[in-house]
XYZ file of N, CA, C and O in Angstrom:
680
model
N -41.171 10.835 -0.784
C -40.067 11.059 -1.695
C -38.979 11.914 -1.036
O -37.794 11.686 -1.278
N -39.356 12.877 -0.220
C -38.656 13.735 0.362
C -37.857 13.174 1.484
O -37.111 13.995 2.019
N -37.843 12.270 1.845
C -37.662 11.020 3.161
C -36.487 10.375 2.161
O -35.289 10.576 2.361
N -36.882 9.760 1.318
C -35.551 9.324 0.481
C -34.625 10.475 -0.138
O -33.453 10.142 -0.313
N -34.786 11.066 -0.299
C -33.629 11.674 -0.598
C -32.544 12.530 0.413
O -31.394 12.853 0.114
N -33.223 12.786 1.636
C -32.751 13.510 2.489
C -32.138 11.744 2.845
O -31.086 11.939 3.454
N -32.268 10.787 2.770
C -31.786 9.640 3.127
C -30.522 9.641 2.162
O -29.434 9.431 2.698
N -30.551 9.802 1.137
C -29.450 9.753 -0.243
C -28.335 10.543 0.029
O -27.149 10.364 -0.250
N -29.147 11.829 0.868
C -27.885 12.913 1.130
C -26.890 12.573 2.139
O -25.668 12.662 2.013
N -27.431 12.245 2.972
C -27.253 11.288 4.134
C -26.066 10.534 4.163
O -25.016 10.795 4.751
N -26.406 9.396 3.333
C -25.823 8.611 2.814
C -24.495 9.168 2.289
O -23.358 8.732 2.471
N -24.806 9.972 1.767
C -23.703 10.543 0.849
C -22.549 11.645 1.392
O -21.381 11.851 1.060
N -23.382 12.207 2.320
C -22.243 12.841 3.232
C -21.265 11.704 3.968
O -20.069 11.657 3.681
N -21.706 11.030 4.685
C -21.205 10.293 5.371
C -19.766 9.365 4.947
O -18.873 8.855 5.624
N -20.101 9.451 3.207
C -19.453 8.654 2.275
C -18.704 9.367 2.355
O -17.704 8.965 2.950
N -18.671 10.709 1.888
C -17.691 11.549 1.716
C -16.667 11.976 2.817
O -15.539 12.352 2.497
N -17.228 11.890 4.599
C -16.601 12.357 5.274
C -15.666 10.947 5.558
O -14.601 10.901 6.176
N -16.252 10.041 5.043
C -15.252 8.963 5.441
C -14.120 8.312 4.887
O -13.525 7.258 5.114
N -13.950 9.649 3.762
C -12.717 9.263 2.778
C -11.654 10.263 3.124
O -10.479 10.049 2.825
N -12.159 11.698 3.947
C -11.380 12.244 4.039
C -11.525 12.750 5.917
O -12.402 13.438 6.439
N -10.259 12.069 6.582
C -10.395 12.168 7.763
C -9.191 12.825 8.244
O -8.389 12.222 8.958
N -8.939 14.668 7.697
C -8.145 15.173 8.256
C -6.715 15.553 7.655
O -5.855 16.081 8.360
N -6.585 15.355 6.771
C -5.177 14.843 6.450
C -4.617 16.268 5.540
O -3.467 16.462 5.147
N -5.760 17.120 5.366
C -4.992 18.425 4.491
C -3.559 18.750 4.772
O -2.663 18.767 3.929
N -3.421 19.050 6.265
C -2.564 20.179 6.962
C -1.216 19.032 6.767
O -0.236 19.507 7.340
N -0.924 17.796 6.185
C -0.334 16.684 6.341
C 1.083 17.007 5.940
O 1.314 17.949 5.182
N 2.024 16.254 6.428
C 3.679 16.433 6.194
C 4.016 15.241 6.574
O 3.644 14.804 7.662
N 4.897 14.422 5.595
C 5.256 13.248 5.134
C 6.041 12.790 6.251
O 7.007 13.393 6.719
N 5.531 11.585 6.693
C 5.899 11.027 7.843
C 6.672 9.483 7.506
O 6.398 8.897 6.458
N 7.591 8.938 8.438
C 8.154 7.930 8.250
C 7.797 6.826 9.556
O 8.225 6.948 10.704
N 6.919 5.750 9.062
C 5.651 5.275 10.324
C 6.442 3.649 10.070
O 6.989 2.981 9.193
N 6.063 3.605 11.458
C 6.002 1.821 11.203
C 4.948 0.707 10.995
O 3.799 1.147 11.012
N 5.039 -0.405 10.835
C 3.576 -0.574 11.069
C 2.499 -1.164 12.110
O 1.534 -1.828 11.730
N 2.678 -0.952 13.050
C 1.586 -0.691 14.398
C 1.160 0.835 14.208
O 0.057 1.282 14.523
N 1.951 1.387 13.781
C 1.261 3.001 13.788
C 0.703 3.184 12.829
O -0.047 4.157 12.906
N 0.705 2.595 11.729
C 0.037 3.249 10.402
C -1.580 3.816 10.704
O -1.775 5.029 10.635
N -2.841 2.788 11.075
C -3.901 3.109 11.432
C -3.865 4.228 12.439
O -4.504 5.110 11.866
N -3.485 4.709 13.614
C -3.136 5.929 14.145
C -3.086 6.909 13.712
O -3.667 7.862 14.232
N -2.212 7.033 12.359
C -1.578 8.254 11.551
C -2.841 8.883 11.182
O -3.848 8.175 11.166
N -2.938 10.351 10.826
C -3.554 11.197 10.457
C -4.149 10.847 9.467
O -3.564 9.766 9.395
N -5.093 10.815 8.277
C -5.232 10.140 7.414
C -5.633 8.361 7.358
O -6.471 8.030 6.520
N -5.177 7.548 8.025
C -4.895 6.424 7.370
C -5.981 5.757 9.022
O -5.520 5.062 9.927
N -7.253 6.212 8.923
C -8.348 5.323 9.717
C -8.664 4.417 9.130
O -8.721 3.268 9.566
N -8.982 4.865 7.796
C -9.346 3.289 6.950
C -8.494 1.992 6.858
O -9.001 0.955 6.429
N -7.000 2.061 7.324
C -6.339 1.265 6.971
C -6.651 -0.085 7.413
O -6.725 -1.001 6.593
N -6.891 -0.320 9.017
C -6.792 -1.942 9.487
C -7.630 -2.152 9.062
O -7.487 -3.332 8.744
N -9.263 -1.629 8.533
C -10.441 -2.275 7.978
C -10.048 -2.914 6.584
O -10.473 -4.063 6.464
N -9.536 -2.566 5.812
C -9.010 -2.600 4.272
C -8.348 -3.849 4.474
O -8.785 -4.922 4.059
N -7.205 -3.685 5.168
C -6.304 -5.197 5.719
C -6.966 -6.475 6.017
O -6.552 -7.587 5.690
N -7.879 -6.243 6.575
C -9.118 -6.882 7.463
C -9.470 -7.635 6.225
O -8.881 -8.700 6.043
N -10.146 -7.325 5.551
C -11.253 -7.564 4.531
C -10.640 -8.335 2.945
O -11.272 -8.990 2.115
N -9.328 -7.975 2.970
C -8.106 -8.605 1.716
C -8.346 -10.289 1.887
O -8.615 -10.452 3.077
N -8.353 -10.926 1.549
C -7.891 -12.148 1.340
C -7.149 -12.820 0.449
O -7.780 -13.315 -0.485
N -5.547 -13.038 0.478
C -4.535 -13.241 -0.417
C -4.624 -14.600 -0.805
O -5.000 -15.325 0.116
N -4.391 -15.192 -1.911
C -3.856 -16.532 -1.790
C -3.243 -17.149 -1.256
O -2.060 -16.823 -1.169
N -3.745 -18.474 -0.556
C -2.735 -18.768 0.577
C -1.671 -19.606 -0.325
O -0.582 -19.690 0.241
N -1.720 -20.174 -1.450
C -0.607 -21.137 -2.215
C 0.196 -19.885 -2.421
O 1.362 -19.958 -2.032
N -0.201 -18.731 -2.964
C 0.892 -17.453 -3.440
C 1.662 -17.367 -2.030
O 2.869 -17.362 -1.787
N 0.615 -17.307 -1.243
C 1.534 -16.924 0.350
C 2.682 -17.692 0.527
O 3.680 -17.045 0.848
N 2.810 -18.868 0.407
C 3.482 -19.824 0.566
C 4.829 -19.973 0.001
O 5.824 -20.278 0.658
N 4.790 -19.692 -1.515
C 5.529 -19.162 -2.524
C 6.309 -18.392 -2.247
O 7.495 -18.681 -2.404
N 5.871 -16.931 -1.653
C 6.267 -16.090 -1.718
C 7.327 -15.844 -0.291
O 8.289 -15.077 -0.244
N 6.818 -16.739 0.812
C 7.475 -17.271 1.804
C 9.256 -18.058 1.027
O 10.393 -17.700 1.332
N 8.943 -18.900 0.250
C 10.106 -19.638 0.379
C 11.214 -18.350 -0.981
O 12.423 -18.411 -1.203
N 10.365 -17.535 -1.488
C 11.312 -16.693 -2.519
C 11.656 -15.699 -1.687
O 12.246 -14.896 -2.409
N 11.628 -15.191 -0.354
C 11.435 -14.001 0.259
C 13.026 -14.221 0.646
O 13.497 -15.352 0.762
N 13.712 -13.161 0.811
C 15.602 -13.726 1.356
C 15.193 -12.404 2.776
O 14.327 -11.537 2.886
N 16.453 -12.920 3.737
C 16.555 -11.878 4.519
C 16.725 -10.594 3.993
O 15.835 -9.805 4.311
N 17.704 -10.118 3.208
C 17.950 -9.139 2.201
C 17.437 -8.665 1.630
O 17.923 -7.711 1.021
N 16.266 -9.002 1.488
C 14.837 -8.043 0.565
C 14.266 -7.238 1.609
O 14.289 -7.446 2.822
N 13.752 -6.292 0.971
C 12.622 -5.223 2.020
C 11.613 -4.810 0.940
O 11.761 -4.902 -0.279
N 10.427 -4.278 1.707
C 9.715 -3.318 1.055
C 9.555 -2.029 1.471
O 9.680 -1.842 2.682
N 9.286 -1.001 0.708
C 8.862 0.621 1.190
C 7.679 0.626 0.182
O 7.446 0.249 -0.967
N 7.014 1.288 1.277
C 5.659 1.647 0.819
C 5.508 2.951 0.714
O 6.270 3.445 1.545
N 4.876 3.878 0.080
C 5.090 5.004 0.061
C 3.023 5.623 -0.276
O 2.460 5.223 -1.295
N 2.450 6.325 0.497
C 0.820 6.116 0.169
C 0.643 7.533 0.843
O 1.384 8.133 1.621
N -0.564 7.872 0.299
C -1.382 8.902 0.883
C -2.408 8.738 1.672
O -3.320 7.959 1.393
N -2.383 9.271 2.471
C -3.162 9.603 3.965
C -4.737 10.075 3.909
O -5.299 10.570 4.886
N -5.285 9.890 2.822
C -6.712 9.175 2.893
C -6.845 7.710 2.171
O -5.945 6.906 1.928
N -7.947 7.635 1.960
C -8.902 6.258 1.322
C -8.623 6.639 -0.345
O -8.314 5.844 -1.233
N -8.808 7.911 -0.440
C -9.230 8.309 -1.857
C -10.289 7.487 -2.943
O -10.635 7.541 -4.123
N -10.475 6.919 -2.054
C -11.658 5.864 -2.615
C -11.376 5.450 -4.243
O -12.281 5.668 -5.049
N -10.453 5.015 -4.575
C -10.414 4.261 -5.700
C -9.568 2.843 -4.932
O -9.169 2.538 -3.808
N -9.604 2.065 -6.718
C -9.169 0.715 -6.215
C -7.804 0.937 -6.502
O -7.378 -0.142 -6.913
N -6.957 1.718 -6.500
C -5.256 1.547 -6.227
C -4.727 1.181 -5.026
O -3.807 0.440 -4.677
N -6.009 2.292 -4.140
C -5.645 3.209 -3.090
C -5.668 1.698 -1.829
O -5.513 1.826 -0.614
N -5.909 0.336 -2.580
C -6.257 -0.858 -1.684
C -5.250 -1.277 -2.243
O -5.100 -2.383 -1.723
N -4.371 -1.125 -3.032
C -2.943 -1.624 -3.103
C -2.437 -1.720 -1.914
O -2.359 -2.821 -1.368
N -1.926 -0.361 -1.197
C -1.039 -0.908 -0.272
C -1.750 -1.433 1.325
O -0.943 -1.675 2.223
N -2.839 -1.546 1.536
C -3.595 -2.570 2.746
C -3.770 -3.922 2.048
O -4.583 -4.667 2.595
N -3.161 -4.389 0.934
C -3.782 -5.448 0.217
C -2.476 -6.030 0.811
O -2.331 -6.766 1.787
N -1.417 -5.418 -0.178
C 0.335 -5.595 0.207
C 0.304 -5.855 1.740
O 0.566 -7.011 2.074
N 0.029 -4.979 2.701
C 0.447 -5.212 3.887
C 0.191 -6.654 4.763
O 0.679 -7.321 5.675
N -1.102 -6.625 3.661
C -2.020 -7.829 4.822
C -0.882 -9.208 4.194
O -0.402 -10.041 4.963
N -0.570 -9.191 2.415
C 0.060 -9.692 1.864
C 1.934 -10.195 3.084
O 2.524 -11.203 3.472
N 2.033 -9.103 3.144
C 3.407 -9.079 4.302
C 3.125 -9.649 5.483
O 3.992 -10.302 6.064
N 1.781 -9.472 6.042
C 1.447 -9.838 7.920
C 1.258 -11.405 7.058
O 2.035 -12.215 7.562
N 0.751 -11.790 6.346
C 0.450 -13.467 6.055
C 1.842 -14.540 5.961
O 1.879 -15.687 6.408
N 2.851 -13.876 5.314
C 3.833 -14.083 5.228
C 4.855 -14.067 6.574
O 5.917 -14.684 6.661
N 4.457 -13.496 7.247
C 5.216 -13.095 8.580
C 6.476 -12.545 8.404
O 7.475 -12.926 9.015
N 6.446 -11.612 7.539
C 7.693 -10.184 7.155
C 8.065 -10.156 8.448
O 7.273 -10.087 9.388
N 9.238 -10.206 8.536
C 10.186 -8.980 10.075
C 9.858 -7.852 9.135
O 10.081 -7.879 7.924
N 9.203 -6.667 9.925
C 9.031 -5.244 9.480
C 10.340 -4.724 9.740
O 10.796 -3.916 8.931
N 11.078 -5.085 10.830
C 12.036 -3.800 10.976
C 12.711 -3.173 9.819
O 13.040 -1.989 9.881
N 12.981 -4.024 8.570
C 13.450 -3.639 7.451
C 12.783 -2.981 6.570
O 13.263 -2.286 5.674
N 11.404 -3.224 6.846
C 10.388 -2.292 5.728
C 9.756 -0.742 5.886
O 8.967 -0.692 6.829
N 9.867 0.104 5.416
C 9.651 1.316 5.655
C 8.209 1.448 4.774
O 7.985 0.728 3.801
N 7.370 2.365 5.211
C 5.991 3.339 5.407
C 5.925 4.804 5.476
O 5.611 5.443 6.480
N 6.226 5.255 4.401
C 6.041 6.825 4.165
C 5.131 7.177 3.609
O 5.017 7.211 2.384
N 3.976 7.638 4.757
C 2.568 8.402 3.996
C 3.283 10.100 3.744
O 3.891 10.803 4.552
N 3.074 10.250 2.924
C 3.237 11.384 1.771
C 1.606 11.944 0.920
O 0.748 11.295 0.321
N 1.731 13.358 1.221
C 0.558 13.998 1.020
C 0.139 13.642 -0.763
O -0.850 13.156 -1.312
N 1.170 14.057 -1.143
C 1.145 13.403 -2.889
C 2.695 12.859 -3.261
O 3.538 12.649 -2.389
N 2.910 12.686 -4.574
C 3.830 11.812 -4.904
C 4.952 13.021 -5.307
O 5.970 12.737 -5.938
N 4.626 14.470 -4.845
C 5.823 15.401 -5.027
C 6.060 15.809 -3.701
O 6.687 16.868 -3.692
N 5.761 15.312 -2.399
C 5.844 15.669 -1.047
C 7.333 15.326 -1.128
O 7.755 14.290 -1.642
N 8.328 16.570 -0.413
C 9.518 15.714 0.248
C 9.391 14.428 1.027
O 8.421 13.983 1.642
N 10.628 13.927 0.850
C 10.054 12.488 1.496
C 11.888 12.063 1.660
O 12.696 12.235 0.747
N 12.217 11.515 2.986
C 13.791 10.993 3.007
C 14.401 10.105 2.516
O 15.453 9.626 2.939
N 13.564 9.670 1.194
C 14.144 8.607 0.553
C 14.204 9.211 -1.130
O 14.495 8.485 -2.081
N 13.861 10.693 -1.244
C 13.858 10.711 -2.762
C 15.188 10.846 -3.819
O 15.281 11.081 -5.024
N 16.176 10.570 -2.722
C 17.407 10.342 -3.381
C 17.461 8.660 -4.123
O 18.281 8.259 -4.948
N 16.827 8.241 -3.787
C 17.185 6.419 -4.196
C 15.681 6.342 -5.156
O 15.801 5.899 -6.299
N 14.568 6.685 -4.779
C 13.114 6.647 -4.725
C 12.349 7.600 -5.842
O 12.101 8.781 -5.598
N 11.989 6.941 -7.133
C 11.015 7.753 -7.833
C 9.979 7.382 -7.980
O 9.700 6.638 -8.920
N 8.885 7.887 -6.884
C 7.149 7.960 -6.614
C 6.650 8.567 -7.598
O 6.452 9.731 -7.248
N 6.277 8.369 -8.857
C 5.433 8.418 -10.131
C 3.906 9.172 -9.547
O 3.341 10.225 -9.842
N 3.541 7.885 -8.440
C 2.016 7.802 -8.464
C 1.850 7.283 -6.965
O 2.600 6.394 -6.564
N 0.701 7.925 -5.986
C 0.556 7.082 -4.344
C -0.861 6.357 -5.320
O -1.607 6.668 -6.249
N -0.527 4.890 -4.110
C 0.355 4.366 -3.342
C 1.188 4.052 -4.140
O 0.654 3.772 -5.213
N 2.770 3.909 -4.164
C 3.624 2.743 -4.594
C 4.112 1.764 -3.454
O 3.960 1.836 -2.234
N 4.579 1.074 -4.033
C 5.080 -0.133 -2.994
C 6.457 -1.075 -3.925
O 6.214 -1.974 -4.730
N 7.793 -0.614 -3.575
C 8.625 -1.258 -3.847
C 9.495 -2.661 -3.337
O 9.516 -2.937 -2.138
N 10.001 -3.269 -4.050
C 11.011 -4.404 -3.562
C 11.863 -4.026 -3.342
O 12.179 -3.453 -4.385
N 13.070 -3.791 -2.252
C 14.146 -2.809 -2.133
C 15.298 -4.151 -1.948
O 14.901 -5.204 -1.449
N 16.540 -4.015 -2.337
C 17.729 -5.091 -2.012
C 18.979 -4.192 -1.830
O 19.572 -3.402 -2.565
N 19.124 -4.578 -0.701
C 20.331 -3.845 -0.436
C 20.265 -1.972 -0.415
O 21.196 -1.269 -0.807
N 18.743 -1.363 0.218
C 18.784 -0.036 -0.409
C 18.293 0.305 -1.163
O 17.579 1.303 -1.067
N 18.483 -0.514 -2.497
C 17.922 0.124 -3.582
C 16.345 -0.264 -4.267
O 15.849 -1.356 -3.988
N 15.760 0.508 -4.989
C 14.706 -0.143 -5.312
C 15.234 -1.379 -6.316
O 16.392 -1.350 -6.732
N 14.272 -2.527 -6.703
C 14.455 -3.068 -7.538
C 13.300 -3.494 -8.731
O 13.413 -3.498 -9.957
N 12.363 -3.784 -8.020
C 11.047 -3.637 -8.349
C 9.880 -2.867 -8.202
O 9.525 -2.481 -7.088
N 9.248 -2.607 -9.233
C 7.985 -1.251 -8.585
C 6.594 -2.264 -8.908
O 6.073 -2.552 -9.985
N 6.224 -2.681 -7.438
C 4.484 -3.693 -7.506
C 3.476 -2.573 -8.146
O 2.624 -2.859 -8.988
N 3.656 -1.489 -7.720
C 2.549 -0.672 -8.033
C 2.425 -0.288 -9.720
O 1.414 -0.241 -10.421
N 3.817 -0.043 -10.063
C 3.691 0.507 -11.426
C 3.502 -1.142 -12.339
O 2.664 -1.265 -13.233
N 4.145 -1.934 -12.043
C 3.355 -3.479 -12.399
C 1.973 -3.593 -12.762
O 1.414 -3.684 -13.856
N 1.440 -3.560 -11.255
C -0.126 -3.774 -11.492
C -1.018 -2.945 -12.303
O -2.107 -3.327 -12.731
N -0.292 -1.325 -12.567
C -0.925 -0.623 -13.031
C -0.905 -0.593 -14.469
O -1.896 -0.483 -15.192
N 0.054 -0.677 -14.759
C 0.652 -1.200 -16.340
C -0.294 -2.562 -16.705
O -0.761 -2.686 -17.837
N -0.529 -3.556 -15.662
C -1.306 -4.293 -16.352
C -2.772 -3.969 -16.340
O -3.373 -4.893 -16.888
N -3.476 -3.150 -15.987
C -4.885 -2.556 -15.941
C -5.131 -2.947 -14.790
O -6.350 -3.087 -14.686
N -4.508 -3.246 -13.686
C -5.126 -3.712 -12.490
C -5.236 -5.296 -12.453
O -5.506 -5.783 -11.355
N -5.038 -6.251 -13.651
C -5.884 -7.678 -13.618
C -4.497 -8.709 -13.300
O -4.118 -9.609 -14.050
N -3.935 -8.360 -12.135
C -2.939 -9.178 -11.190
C -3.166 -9.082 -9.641
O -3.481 -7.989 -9.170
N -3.083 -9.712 -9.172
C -3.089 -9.647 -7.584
C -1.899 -9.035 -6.816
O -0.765 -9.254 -7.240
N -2.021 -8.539 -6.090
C -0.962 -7.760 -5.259
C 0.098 -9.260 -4.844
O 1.319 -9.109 -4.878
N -0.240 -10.051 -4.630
C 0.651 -11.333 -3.998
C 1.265 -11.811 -5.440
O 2.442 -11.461 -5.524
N 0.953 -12.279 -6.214
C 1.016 -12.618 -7.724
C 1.970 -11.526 -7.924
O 3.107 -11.865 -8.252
N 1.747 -10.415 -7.803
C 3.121 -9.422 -8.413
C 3.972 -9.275 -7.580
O 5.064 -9.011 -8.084
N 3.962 -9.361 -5.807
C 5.407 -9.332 -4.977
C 6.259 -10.742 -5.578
O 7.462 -10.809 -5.833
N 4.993 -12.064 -5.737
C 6.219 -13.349 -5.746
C 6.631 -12.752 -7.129
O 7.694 -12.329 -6.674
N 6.681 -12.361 -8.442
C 6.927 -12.087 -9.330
C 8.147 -11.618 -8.938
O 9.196 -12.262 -8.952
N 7.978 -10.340 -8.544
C 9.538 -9.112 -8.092
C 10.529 -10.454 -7.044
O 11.626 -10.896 -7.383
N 10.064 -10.700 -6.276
C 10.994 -11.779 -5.215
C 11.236 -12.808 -6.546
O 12.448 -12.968 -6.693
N 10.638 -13.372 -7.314
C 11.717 -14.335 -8.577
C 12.770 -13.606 -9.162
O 13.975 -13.857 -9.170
N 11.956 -12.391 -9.794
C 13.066 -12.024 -10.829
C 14.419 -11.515 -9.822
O 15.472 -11.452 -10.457
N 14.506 -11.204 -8.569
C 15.708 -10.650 -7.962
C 15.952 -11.687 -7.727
O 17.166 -11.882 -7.778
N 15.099 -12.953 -7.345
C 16.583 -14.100 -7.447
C 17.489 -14.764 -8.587
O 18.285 -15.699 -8.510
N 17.100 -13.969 -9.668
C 17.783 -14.642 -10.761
C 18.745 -13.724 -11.403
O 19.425 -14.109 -12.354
C-alpha cells in the first residue's frame, strides 16, 4: 500500500511541476511564433499544437473568408494552468499553421495575467488569458475567446475564427 501511494505522490508532483515551468519572475513579452515554445513559461506549447486536430472542411472555409487585412493577437499566460481555456490559444495556433497564416501580421503577447502592462492596451481589453482576437486594420474586431466562453466552451476554436472572418466580411 505504501508503494502506491508514494507512486500517487509521484505522480502528482510531477503533474504539478509540469504546469508550472518558471514563469513567476515573468514580464510581458511581445514573441513571434517560432519563439513561443522557447519563452519562459510556454514548454507546453508545441505539444498542445501537436495533439489539436481542427476540421479540415472548417480549415478550408476559413482559408477562402481569411482577407490579407485581417490579423490575429493572441494575448496568454506563460504556463499550462491546466484548464481547458488555457488550450484555446495552441488550438487557435495550430488552427492558423493549417490555414497557412503569413504570421508577420499576427502578434503573441504572453502576459503574466490579464492586468500585466502590455503595448497594445491602448486598442486591447484582456478581460481574461488566453484571449485571442480578430484584428482589421489595428483594431480589434472580434473576441474568439470571449465567444467560446460565453458559449460554455461547446464551439470549436476553428468554428468561432470562420464565424469572426464572416461577420467582418459583411
Amino acid at each position: 500500500m505504501i508503494k502506491y501511494i508514494n507512486a500517487l505522490v509521484l505522480l502528482v508532483a510531477m503533474f504539478v511541476s509540469s504546469c508550472s515551468d518558471g514563469a513567476t519572475d515573468f514580464t510581458t513579452q511581445v514573441m513571434d511564433r517560432n519563439s513561443i515554445s522557447q519563452t519562459a513559461g510556454f514548454t507546453w506549447f508545441d505539444m498542445k499544437v501537436q495533439v489539436y486536430k481542427p476540421s479540415l472542411s472548417i480549415i478550408e472555409d476559413i482559408k477562402a473568408a481569411n482577407k490579407p487585412e485581417y490579423s490575429f493577437y493572441f494575448f496568454a499566460a506563460p504556463s499550462c494552468s491546466c484548464d481547458s481555456l488555457q488550450d484555446l490559444f495552441p488550438n487557435a495556433v495550430k488552427v492558423l499553421d493549417e490555414v497557412g497564416i503569413n504570421y508577420a501580421n499576427v502578434k503573441f503577447i504572453a502576459m503574466k495575467n490579464e492586468n500585466a502592462d502590455n503595448p497594445f492596451k491602448d486598442n486591447f481589453l484582456v478581460n481574461q488569458l488566453p484571449e485571442v482576437f480578430l484584428v482589421i486594420n489595428g483594431l480589434p474586431e472580434y473576441s474568439i475567446a470571449d465567444t467560446i466562453r460565453t458559449r460554455n466552451y461547446k464551439s470549436s476554436v476553428e468554428s468561432v475564427i470562420l464565424e469572426a472572418l464572416i461577420n467582418a466580411n459583411k
